[in-house]
XYZ file of C-alpha atoms in Angstrom:
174
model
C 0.000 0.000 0.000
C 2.981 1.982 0.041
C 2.676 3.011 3.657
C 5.651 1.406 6.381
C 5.381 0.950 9.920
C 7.248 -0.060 12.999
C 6.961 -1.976 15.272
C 8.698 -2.049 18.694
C 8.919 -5.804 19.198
C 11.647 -5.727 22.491
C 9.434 -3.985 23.953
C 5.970 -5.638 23.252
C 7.901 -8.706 24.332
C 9.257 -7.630 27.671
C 5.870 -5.692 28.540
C 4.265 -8.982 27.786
C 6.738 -10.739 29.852
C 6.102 -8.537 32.710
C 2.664 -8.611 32.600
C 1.914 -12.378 31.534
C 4.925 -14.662 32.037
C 6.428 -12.986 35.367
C 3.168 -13.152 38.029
C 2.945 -16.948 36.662
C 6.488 -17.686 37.652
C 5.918 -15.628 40.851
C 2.614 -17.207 41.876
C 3.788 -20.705 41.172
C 7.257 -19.748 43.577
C 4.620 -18.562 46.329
C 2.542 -21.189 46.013
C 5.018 -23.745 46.453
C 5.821 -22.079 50.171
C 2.060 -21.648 51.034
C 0.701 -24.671 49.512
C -0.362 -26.241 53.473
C -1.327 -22.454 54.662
C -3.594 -22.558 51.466
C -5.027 -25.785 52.179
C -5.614 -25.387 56.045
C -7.690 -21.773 55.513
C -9.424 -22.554 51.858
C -9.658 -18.416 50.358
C -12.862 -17.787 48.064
C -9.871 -18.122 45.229
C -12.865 -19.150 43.282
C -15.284 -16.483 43.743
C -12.684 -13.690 44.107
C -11.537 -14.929 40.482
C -15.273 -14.360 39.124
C -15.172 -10.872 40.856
C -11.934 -9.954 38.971
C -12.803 -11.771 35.740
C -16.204 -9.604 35.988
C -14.272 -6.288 36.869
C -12.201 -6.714 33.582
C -15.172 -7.302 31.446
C -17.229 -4.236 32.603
C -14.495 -1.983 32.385
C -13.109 -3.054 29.313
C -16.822 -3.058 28.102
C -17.256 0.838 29.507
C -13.850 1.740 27.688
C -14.872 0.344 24.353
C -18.298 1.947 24.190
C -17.690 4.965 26.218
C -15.355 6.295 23.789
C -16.485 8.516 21.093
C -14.159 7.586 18.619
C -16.037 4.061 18.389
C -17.430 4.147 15.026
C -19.555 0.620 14.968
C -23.164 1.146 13.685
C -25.561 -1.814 14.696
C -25.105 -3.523 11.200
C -21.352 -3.869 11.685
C -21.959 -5.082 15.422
C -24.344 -7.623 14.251
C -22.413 -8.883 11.520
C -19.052 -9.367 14.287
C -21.475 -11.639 16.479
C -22.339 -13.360 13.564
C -18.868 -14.282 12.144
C -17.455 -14.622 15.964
C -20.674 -17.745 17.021
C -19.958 -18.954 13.216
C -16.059 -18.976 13.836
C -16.574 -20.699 17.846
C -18.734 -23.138 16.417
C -16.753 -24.379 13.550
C -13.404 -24.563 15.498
C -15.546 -26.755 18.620
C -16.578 -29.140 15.706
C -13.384 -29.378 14.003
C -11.884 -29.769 17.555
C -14.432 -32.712 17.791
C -14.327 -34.263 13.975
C -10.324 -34.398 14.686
C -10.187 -35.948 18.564
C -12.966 -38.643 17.610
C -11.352 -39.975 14.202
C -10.577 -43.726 14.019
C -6.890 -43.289 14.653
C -7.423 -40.769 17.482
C -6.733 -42.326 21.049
C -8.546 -39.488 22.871
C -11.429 -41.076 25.393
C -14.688 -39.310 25.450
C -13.906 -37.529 28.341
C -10.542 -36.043 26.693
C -12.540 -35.115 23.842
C -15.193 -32.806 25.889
C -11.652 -31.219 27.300
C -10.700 -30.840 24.034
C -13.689 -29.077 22.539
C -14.047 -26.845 25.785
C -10.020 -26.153 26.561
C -9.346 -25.479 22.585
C -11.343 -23.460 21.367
C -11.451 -20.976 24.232
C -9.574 -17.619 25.026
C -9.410 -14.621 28.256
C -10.498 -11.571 28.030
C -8.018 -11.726 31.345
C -5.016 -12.358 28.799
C -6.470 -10.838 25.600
C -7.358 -7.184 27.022
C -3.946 -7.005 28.442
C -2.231 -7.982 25.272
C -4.215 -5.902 22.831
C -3.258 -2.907 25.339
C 0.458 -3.915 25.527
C 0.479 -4.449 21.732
C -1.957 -1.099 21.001
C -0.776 1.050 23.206
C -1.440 4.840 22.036
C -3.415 3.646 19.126
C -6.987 5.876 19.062
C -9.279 2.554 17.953
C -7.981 0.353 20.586
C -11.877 0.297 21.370
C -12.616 -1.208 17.862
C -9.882 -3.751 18.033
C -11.174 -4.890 21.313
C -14.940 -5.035 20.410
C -14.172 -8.749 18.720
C -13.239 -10.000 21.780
C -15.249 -8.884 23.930
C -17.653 -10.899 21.891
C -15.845 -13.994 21.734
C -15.343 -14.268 25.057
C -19.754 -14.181 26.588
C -20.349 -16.834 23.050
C -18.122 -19.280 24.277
C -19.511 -19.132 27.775
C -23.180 -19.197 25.870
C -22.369 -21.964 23.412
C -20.580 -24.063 25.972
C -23.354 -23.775 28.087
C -25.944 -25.240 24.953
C -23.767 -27.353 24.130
C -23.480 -29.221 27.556
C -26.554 -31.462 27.452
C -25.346 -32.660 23.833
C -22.216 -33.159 24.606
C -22.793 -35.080 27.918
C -24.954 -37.419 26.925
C -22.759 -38.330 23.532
C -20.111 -38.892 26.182
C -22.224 -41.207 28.024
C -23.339 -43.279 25.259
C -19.416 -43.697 24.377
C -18.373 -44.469 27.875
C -21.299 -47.256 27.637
């Protein structure tokens, strides 16, 4: 197109680092040493994680629509859910068509974990990359709006998809 661009890849890498790779290292050195202290007083872990999870979504939600340079008519938005479902839905069956071949050795089970595990992404880890990535770029709002998407239809087509894929998993463990 006769346009060139930049891109600062030492640093995308080490703020990626920093923000991905080093509190994973960190929490699995802490957890080591409190592993029994964990155990004995058993935190909420769980439901402080669906606070946080939450937090990011709203906010990330109120960033992307709050800003006036978001220029996504209903048409557009429409169209995004459309090709994000189609897009969830073809990688969960081609997930399943490839883990339940002849010469697969996957189990039923390993198959649902397949499907679900796959096919899935973080708005925890996504946000946080596309601001890393993004930074200073005016339609970070736009770039996001995909994923915000893609993150509530996998939680919705998991959840349809549940009673189908439970009982062809009990019919195979049969």
């Amino acid at each position: 197109l006769g346009s060139s661009s930049s891109v600062p890849f030492t640093s995308i890498f080490s703020q990626l680092f920093m923000t991905v790779v080093v509190p994973l290292i960190i929490g699995q050195i802490v957890r080591r040493y409190i592993k029994d202290w964990l155990e004995r007083k058993k935190p909420p872990f769980g439901a402080i994680s669906s606070c946080v999870l939450l937090m990011i979504i709203y906010t990330t939600f109120c960033d992307t629509f709050a800003n006036p340079n978001i220029d996504l008519d209903k048409f557009s938005l429409i169209i995004i859910v459309f090709i994000i479902f189609s897009v969830q839905m073809s990688f969960m069956f081609l997930t399943f068509f490839f883990s339940t071949r002849n010469n697969s050795s996957f189990t039923p089970a390993d198959t649902v974990a397949i499907i679900f595990c796959s096919t899935h992404k973080s708005l925890t880890l996504g946000i946080p990359m596309l601001k890393i990535v993004f930074a200073g770029y005016e339609h970070l709002s736009l770039i996001s709006v995909p994923l915000l998407i893609y993150h509530p239809a996998q939680i919705l087509l998991g959840s349809l998809l549940v009673p189908t894929i439970k009982s062809w998993m009990v019919s195979r463990q049969k």
